[in-house]
Coordinates of C-alpha atoms and ligand atoms in Angstrom, one line a residue:
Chain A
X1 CA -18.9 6.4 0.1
X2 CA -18.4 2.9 0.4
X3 CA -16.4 2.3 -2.9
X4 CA -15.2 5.8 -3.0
X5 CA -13.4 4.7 0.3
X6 CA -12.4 1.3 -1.1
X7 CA -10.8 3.2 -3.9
X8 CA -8.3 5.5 -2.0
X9 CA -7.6 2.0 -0.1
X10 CA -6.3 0.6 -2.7
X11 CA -5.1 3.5 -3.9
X12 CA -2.7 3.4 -1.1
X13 CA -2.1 -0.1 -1.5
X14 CA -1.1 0.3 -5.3
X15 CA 1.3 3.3 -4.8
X16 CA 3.3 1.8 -2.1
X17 CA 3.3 -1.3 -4.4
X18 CA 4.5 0.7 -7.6
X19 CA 7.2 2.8 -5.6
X20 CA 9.3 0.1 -4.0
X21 CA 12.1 1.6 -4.1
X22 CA 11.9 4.6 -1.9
X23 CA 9.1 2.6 0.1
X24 CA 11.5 0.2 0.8
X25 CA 13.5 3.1 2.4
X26 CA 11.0 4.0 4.5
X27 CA 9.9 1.2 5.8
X28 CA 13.8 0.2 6.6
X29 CA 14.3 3.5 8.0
X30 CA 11.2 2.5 10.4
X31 CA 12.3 -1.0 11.2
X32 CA 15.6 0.3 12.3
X33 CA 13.9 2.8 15.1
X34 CA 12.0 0.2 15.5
X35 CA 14.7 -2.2 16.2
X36 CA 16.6 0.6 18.2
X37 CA 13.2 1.1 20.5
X38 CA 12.4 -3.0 21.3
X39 CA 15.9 -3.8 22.0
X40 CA 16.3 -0.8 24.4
X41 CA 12.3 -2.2 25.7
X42 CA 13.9 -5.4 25.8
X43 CA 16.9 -4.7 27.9
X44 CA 15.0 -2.3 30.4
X45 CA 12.3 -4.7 30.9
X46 CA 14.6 -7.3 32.0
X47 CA 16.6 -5.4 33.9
X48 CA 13.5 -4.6 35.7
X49 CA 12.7 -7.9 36.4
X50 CA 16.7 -9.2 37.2
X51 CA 16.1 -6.3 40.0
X52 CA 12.7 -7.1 41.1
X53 CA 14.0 -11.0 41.7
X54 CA 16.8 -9.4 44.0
X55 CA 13.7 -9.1 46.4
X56 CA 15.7 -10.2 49.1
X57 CA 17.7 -7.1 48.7
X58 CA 14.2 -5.7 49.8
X59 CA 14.3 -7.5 52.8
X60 CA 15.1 -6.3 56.5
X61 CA 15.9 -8.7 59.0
X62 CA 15.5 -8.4 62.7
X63 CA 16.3 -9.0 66.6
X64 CA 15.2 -9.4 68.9
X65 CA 16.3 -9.5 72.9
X66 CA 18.1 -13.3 73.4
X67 CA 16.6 -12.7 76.8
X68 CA 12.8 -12.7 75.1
X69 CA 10.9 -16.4 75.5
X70 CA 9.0 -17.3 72.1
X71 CA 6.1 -16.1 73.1
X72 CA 7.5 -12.4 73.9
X73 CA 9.5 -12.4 71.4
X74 CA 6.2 -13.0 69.1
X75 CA 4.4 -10.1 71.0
X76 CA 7.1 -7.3 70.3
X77 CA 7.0 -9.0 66.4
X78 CA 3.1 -8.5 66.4
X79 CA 3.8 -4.3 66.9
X80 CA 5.8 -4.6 63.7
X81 CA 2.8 -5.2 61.5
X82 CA 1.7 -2.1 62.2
X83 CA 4.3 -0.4 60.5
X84 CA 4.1 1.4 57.2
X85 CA 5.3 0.1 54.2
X86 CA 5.8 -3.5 54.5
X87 CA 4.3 -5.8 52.7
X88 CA 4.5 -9.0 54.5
X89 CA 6.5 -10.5 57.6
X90 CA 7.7 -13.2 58.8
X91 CA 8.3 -14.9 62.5
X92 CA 11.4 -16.7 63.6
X93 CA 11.3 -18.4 66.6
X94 CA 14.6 -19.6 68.6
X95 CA 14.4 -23.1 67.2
X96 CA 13.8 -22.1 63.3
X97 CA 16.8 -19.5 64.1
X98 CA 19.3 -22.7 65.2
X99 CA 18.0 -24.5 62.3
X100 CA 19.0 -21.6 59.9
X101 CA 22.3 -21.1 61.8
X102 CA 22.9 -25.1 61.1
X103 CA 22.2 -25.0 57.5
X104 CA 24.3 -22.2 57.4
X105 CA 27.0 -22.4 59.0
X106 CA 26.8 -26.8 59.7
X107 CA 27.0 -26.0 63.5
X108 CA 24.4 -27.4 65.7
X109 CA 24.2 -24.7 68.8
X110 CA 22.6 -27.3 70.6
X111 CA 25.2 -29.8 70.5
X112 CA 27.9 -27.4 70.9
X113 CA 26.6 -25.4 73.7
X114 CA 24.0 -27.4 75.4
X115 CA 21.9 -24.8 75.3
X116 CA 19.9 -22.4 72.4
X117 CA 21.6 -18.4 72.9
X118 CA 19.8 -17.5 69.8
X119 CA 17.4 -14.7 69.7
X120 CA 14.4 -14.8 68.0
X121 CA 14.1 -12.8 65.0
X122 CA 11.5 -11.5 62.5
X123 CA 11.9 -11.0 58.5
X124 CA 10.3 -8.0 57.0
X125 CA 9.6 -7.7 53.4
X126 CA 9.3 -3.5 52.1
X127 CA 6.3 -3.2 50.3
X128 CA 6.6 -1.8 46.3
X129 CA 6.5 2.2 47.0
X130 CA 8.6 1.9 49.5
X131 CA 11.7 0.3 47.9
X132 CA 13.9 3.6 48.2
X133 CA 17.3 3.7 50.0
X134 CA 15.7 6.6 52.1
X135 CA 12.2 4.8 53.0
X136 CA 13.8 1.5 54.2
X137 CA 16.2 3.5 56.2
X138 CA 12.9 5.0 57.7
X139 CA 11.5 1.7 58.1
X140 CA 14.5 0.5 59.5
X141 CA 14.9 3.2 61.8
X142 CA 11.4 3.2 62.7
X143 CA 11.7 -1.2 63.8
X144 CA 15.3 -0.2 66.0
X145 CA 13.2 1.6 68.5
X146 CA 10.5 -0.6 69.2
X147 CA 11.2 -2.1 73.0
X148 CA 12.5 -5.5 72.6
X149 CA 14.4 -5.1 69.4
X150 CA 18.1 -5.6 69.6
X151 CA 19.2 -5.6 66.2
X152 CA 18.1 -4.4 62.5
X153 CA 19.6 -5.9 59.6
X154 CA 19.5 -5.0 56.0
X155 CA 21.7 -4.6 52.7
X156 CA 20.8 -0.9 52.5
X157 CA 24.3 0.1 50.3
X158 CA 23.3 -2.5 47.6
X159 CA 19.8 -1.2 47.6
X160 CA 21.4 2.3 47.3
X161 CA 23.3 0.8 44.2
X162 CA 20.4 -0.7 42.5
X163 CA 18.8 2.5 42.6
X164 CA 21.5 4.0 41.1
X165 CA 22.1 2.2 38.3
X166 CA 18.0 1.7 37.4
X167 CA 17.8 5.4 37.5
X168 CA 20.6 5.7 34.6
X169 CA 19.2 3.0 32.8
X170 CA 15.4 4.7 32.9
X171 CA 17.0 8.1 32.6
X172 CA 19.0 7.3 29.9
X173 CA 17.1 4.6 27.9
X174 CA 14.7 7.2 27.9
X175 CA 17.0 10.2 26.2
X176 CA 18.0 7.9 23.8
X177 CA 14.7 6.7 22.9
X178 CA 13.7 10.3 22.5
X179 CA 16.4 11.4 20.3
X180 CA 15.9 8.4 18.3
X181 CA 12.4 9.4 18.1
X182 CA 13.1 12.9 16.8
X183 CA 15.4 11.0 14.2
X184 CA 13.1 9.0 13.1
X185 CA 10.3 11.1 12.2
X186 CA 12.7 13.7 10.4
X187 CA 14.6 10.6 8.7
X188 CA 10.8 8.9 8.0
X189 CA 9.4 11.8 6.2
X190 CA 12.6 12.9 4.2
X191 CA 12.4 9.7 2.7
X192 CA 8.6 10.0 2.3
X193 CA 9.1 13.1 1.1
X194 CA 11.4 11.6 -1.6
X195 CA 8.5 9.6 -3.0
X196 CA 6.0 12.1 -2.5
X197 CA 8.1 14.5 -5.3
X198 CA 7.5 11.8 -7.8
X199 CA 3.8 12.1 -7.2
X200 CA 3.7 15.8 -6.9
X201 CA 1.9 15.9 -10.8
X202 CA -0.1 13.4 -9.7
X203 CA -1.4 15.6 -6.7
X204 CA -1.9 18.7 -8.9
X205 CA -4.1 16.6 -11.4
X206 CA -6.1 15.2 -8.7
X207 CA -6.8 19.2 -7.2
X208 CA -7.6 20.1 -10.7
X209 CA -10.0 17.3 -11.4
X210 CA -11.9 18.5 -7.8
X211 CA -10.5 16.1 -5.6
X212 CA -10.4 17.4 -2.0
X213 CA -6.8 17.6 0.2
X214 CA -8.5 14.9 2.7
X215 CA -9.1 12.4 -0.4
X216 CA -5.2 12.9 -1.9
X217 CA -3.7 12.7 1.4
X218 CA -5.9 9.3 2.2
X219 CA -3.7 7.3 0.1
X220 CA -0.9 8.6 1.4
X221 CA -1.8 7.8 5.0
X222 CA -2.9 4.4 4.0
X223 CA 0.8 4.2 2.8
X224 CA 2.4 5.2 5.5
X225 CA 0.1 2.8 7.9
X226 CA 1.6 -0.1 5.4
X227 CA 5.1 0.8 5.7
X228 CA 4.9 1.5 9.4
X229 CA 3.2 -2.2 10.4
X230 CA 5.6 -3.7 7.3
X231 CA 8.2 -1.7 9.6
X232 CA 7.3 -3.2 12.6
X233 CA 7.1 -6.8 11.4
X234 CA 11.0 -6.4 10.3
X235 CA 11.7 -4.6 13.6
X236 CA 10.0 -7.7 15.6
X237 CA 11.3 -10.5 13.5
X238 CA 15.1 -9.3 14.2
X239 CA 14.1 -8.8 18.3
X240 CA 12.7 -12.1 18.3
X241 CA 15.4 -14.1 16.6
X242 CA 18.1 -12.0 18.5
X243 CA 16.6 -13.1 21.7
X244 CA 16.6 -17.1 20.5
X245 CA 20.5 -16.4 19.8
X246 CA 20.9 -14.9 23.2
X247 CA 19.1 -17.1 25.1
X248 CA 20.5 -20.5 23.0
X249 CA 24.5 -18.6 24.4
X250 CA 23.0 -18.2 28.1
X251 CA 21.8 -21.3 28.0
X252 CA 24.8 -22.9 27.6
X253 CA 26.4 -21.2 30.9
X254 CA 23.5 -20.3 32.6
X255 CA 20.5 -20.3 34.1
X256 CA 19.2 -17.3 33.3
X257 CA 16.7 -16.6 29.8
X258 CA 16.2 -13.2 28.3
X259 CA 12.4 -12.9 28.4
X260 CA 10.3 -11.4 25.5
X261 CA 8.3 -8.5 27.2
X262 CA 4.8 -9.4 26.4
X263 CA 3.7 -6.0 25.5
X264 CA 6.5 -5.7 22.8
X265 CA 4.6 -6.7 19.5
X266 CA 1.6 -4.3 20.5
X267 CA 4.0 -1.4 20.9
X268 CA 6.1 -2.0 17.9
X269 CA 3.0 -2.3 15.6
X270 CA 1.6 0.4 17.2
X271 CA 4.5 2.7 16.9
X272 CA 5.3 1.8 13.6
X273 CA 2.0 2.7 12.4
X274 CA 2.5 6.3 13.7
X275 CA 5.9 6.9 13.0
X276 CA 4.3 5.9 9.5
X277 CA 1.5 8.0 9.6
X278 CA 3.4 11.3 11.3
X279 CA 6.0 10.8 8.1
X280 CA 3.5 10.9 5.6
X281 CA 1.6 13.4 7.0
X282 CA 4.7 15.8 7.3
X283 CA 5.8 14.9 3.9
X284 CA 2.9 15.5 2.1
X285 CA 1.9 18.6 4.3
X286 CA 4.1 21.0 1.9
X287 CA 2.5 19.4 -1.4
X288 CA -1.0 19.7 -0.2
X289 CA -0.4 23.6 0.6
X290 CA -2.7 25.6 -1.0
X291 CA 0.2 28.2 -2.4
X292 CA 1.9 25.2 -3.9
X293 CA -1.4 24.0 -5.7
X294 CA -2.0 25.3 -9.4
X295 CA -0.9 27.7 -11.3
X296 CA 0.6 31.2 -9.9
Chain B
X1 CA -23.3 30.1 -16.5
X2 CA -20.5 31.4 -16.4
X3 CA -20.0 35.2 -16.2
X4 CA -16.5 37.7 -16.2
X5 CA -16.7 40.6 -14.7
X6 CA -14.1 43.6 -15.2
X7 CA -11.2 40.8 -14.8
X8 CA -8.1 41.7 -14.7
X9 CA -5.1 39.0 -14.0
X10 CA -1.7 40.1 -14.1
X11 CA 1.0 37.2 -14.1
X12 CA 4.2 38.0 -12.0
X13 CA 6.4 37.4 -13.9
X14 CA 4.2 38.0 -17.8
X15 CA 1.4 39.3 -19.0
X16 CA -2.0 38.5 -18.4
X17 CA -5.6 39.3 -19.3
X18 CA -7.2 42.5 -18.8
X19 CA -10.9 44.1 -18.1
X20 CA -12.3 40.7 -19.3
X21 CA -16.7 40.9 -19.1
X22 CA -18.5 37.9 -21.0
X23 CA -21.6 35.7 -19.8
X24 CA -21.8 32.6 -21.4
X25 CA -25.5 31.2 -20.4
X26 CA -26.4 27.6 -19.2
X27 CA -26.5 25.3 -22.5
X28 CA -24.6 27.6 -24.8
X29 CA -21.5 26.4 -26.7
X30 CA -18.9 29.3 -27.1
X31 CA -15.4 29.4 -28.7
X32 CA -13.0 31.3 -27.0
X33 CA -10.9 32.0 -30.3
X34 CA -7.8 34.1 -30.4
X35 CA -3.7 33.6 -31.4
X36 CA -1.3 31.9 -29.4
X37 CA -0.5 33.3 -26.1
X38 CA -3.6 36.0 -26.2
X39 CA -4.6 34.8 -22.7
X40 CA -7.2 32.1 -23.3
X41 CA -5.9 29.2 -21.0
X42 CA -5.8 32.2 -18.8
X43 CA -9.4 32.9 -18.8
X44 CA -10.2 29.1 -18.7
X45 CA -8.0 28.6 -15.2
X46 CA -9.8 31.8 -13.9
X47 CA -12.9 30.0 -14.9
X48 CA -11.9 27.3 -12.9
X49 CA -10.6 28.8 -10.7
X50 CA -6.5 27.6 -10.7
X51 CA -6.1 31.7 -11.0
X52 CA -8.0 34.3 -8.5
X53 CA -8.7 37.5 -10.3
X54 CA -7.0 40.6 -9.1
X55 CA -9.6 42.8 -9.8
X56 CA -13.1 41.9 -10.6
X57 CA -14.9 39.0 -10.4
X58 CA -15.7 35.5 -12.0
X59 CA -19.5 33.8 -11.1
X60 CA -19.2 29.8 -12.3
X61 CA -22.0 27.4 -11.5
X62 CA -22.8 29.8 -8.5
X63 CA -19.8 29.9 -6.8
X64 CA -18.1 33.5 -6.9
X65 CA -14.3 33.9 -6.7
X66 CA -14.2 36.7 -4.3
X67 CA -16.7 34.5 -1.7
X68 CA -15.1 31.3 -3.0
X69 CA -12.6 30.1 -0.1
X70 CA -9.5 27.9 -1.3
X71 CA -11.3 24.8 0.7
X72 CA -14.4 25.4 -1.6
X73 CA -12.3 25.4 -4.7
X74 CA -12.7 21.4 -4.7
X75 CA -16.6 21.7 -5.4
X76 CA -16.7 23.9 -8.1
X77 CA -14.3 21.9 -9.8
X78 CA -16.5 18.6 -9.3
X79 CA -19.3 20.4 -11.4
X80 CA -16.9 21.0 -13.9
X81 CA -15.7 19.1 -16.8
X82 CA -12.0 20.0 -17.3
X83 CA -9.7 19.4 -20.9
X84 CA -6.6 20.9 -20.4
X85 CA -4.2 21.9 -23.2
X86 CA -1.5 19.6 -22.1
X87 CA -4.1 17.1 -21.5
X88 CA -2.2 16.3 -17.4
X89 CA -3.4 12.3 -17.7
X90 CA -1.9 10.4 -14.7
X91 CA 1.2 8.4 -16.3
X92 CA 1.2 5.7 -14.4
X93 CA -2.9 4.7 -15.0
X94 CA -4.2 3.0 -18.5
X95 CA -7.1 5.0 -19.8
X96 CA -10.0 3.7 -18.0
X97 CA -8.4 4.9 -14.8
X98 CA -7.7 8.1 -15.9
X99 CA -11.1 8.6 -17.1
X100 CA -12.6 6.6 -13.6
X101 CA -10.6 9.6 -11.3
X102 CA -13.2 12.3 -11.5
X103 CA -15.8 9.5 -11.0
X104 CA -14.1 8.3 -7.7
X105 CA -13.9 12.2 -6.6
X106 CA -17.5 12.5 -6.6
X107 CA -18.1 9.1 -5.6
X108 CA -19.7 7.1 -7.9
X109 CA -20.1 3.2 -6.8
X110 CA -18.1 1.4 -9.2
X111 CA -20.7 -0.1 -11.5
X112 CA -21.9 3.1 -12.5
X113 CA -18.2 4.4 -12.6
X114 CA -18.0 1.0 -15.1
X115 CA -20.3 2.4 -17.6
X116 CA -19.7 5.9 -17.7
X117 CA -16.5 5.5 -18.6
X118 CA -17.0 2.7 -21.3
X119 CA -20.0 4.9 -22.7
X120 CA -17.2 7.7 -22.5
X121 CA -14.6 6.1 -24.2
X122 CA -16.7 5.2 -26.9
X123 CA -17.7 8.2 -27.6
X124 CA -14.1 9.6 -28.3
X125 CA -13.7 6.4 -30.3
X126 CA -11.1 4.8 -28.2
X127 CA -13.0 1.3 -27.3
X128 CA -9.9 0.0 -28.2
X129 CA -7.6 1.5 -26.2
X130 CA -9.0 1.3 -22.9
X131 CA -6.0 -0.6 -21.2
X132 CA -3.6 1.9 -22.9
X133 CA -0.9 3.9 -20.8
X134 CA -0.9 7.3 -22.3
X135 CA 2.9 6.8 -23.3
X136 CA 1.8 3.9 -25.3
X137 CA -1.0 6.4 -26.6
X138 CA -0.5 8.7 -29.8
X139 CA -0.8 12.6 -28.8
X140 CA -4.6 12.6 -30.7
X141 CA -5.0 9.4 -28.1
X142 CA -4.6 10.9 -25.4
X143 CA -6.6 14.0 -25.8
X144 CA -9.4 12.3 -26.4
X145 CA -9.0 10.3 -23.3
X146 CA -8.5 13.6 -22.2
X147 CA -11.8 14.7 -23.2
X148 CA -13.8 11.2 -22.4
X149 CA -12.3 12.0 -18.7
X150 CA -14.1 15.6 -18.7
X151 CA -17.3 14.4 -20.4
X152 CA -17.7 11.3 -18.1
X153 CA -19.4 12.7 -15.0
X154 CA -21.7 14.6 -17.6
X155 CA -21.0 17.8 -16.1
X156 CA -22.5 21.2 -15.8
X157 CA -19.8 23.1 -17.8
X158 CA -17.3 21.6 -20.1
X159 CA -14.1 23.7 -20.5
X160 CA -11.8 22.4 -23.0
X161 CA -8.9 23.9 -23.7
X162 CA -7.5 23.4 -27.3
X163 CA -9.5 19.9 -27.4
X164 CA -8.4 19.0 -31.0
X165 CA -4.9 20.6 -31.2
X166 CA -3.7 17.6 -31.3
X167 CA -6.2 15.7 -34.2
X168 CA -7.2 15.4 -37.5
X169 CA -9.7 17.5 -39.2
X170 CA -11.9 14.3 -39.7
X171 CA -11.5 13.1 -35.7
X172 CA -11.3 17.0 -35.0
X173 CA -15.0 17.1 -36.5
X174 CA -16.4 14.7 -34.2
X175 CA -15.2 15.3 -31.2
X176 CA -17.2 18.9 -32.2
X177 CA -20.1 17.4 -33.2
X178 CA -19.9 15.4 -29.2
X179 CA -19.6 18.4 -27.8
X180 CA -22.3 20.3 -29.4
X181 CA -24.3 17.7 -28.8
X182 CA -23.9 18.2 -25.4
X183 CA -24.5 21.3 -25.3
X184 CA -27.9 20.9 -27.7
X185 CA -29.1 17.9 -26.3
X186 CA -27.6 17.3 -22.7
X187 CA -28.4 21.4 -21.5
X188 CA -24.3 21.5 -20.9
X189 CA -22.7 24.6 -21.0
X190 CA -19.3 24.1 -23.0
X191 CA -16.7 26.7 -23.1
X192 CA -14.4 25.8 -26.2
X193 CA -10.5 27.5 -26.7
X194 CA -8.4 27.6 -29.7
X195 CA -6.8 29.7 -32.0
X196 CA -7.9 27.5 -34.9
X197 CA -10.9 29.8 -36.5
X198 CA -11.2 27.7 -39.5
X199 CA -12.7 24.8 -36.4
X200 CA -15.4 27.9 -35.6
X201 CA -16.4 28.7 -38.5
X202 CA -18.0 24.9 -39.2
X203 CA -20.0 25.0 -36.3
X204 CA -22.8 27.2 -34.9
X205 CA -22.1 28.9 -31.2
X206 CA -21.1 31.8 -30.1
X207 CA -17.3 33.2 -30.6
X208 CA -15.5 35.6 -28.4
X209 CA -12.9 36.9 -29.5
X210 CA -9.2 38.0 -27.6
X211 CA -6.5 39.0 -28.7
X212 CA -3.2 40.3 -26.8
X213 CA -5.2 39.8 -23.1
X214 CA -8.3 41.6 -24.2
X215 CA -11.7 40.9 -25.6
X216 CA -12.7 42.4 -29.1
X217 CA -16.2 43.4 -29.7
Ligands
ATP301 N1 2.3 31.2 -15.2 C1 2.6 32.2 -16.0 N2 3.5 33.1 -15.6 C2 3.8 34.2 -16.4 N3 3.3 34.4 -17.6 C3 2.4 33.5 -18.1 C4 2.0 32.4 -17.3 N4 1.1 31.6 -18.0 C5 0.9 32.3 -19.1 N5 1.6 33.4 -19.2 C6 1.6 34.4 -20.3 O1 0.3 35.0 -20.4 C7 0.0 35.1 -21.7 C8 -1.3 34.4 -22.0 O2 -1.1 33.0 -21.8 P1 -2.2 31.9 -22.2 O3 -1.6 30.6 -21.8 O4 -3.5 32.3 -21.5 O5 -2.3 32.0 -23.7 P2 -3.2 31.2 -24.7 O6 -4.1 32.1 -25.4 O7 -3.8 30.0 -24.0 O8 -2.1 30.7 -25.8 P3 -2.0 29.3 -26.6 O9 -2.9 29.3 -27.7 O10 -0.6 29.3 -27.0 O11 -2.3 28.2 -25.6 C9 1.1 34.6 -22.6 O12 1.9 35.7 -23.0 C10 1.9 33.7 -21.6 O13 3.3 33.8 -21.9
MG302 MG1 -3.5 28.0 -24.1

């Protein structure tokens, strides 16, 4: 079992290594989905995180009465704890509020009026699942009518545009991958398919001599699991060294650095291997038919 | 054992073989004799089941062709040593891997896959050649790495299908006297078809006779 598995290992190991050619075809053809598939991962991923720094665009800011001391200012701020969907808060009291109007706007209210009008205020961070235009408006909404707030603050159009814009990229990163996807596999196995007809004697010979279909495909699989990581090794190679080009340009303007997504060689290698394995298995599914074995 | 009975094959698009009975016991060496295109690689692939029969039925080693489901095929085959008349060695593997395959199929460990096919390739008389691609093989060559490749696994039933078409009388002789040996000595059945009779007439064993896709008696 041992050696008889051993065999149809290297088996697989030899063919891919005798028919370079159209193996090289493959494997190209599987680097270049591949390519296709972590630059899109790429791109999304750091979109995602571009948008999940703009935090602050996640932020509401509020209040309350000027007429409100500190300490009833802090009680009305308390209430707002209670409120679904927020995932942390913040207290400002009247003096923090000067100090953020002075680094602001350079003013000292103090100096210029004698006296501290500011109201105290509160910052309210929304919590993950709630980082829709709709569900901050809710929040939002639901803060105005608390007793002692004045005033309810947040960039609600940007979030709105956000949204937009990571739906299209999700929705449409997604219908690309997919079409890609078909591609690929149809692509994959043709030109599988094109080194499987050179073999096709080799296949009836082996069903003549009483080899099962499982022990002729075997070597084909072991193939297509060769070309498939060899496709993905390409595939990850090019992602990486496009990202150290991109990132050495940024770097000269700004801060910003493209990050590599951690998860991207595990799903190249990964996909590679089946887009590998689907191709041979479609390829070779027509050659191992029974009508198509032996004489008729 | 191998028996026919009432088999008739029709080819689509040709002729065939028609209301073929024989039995051919366990140990027996039989020549399958008849002219060119009487319909004896027919019988052999029926035997072997490459061909189903449309009517009647073939019994090889057990296995029955009307019980026999296409995934079974494999198993029969495995008991079976196979020389085909255009000899279908893999181009691309030197001698001793063309005689290892069938070992590999049934799974030998590769020690004993070693010797059998040393110990085979010796007995055709190709020691020599063992590294050999079967285009840098001559035609008698490669049927008798052909035949080592059948006799390796020491199989039940030896079919061989015009094994010495390609060879001369004295190599022809030999490769005769292996087989009956097997037959005598090892218990195997060996099915043997040619159109040469002169080849029949040196040896003992049975002959059947066809002609034009039916059995004289
Ligand atoms: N696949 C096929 N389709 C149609 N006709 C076929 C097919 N194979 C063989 N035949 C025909 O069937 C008849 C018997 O063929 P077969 O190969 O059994 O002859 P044979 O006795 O082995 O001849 P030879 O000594 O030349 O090998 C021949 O007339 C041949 O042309
Ligand atoms: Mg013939």
């Amino acid at each position: 079992m041992i050696s008889k598995l051993s065999y149809l290992l290297s088996e697989g190991i030899r063919s891919l290594w005798r028919a370079k050619l159209p193996m090289l075809g493959s494997t190209l053809t599987i680097a270049l989905t591949l390519l296709i598939f972590g630059g899109a991962y790429v791109v999304l991923s750091n979109f995602d995180r571009a948008t999940r720094r703009l935090q602050t665009q996640y932020r509401v800011d509020i209040f309350f009465d000027p007429l409100l001391s500190n300490q009833e200012a802090f009680n009305v701020y308390q209430k707002l704890r209670s409120i679904e969907g927020i995932s942390s808060t913040e207290f400002i009291n009247k003096e923090r509020a000067a100090e953020i109007f002075k680094q602001e706007f350079g003013e000292d209210v103090m100096e210029v009026l004698g006296t501290n009008p500011l109201p105290a205020g509160g910052i309210v961070l929304v919590a993950r699942g709630y980082r829709t235009a709709r569900r901050i408006n809710r929040i939002a909404d639901t803060i105005a009518t608390i007793p002692g707030v004045t005033d309810v603050a947040y960039r609600g159009e940007l979030v709105r545009v956000i949204e937009r814009y990571l739906q299209i990229a999700v929705y449409g990163g997604l219908a690309v991958g997919l079409i890609v996807l078909l591609g690929a596999v149809f692509l994959v196995s043709n030109t599988i398919k094109l080194s499987i007809y050179a073999k096709r004697d080799t296949i009836d010979i082996l069903y003549l001599l009483g080899a099962t279909r499982k022990f002729i495909r075997f070597p084909f699989m072991v193939e297509g699991v060769l070309q498939g990581v060899l496709g993905s090794v390409v595939a990850l190679g090019v992602v990486i060294g496009l990202l150290d080009i991109v990132n050495y340009v940024l770097e000269q303007f700004v801060l910003y650095r493209v990050i590599q997504p951690s998860y991207l060689p595990g799903w190249l290698v990964s996909m590679g291997i089946i887009l590998g394995v689907i191709g041979s298995s479609r390829s070779i599914r027509k050659f191992l038919n029974p009508k198509n074995l032996g004489t008729r | 054992m191998i028996e026919f009975r009432d088999v008739t094959l029709t080819y689509q698009r040709g002729p065939g073989v028609f209301d073929i009975s024989f039995q051919v016991d366990t140990g027996e060496l039989v020549f399958l004799v008849g002219p060119s295109g009487a319909g004896k690689s027919t019988i052999l692939k029926l035997t072997y089941m490459d061909l189903m029969p449309q009517k009647g039925e073939v019994e090889v080693n057990g296995f029955l062709t009307y019980r026999t489901r296409r995934r079974y095929v494999p198993l029969l085959r495995r008991t079976l040593g196979l020389v085909f008349q255009d000899f279908r060695l893999l181009p691309d593997r030197n001698a001793y891997e063309n005689v290892a395959v069938p070992l590999h199929i049934i799974g030998l460990s590769r020690r004993e896959i070693r010797e059998r096919v040393y110990s085979a390739l010796e007995d055709v008389g190709l020691s020599e050649r063992t590294h050999h691609y079967p285009r840098e093989l001559s035609g008698g060559e490669q049927q008798r790495v052909a035949i080592a490749r059948a006799i390796a696994k020491n199989p039940a039933v030896i079919l061989a299908d015009e094994p010495t078409g390609n060879l001369d009388a004295a190599i022809a002789m030999e490769i005769l006297d292996l087989l009956t040996f097997l037959a005598e000595e090892n218990g195997s059945t060996v099915v043997v078809a040619t159109h040469d009779y002169t080849l029949t007439t040196r040896k003992q064993g049975r002959l059947i006779e066809i002609n034009e896709g039916r059995l004289l008696d």
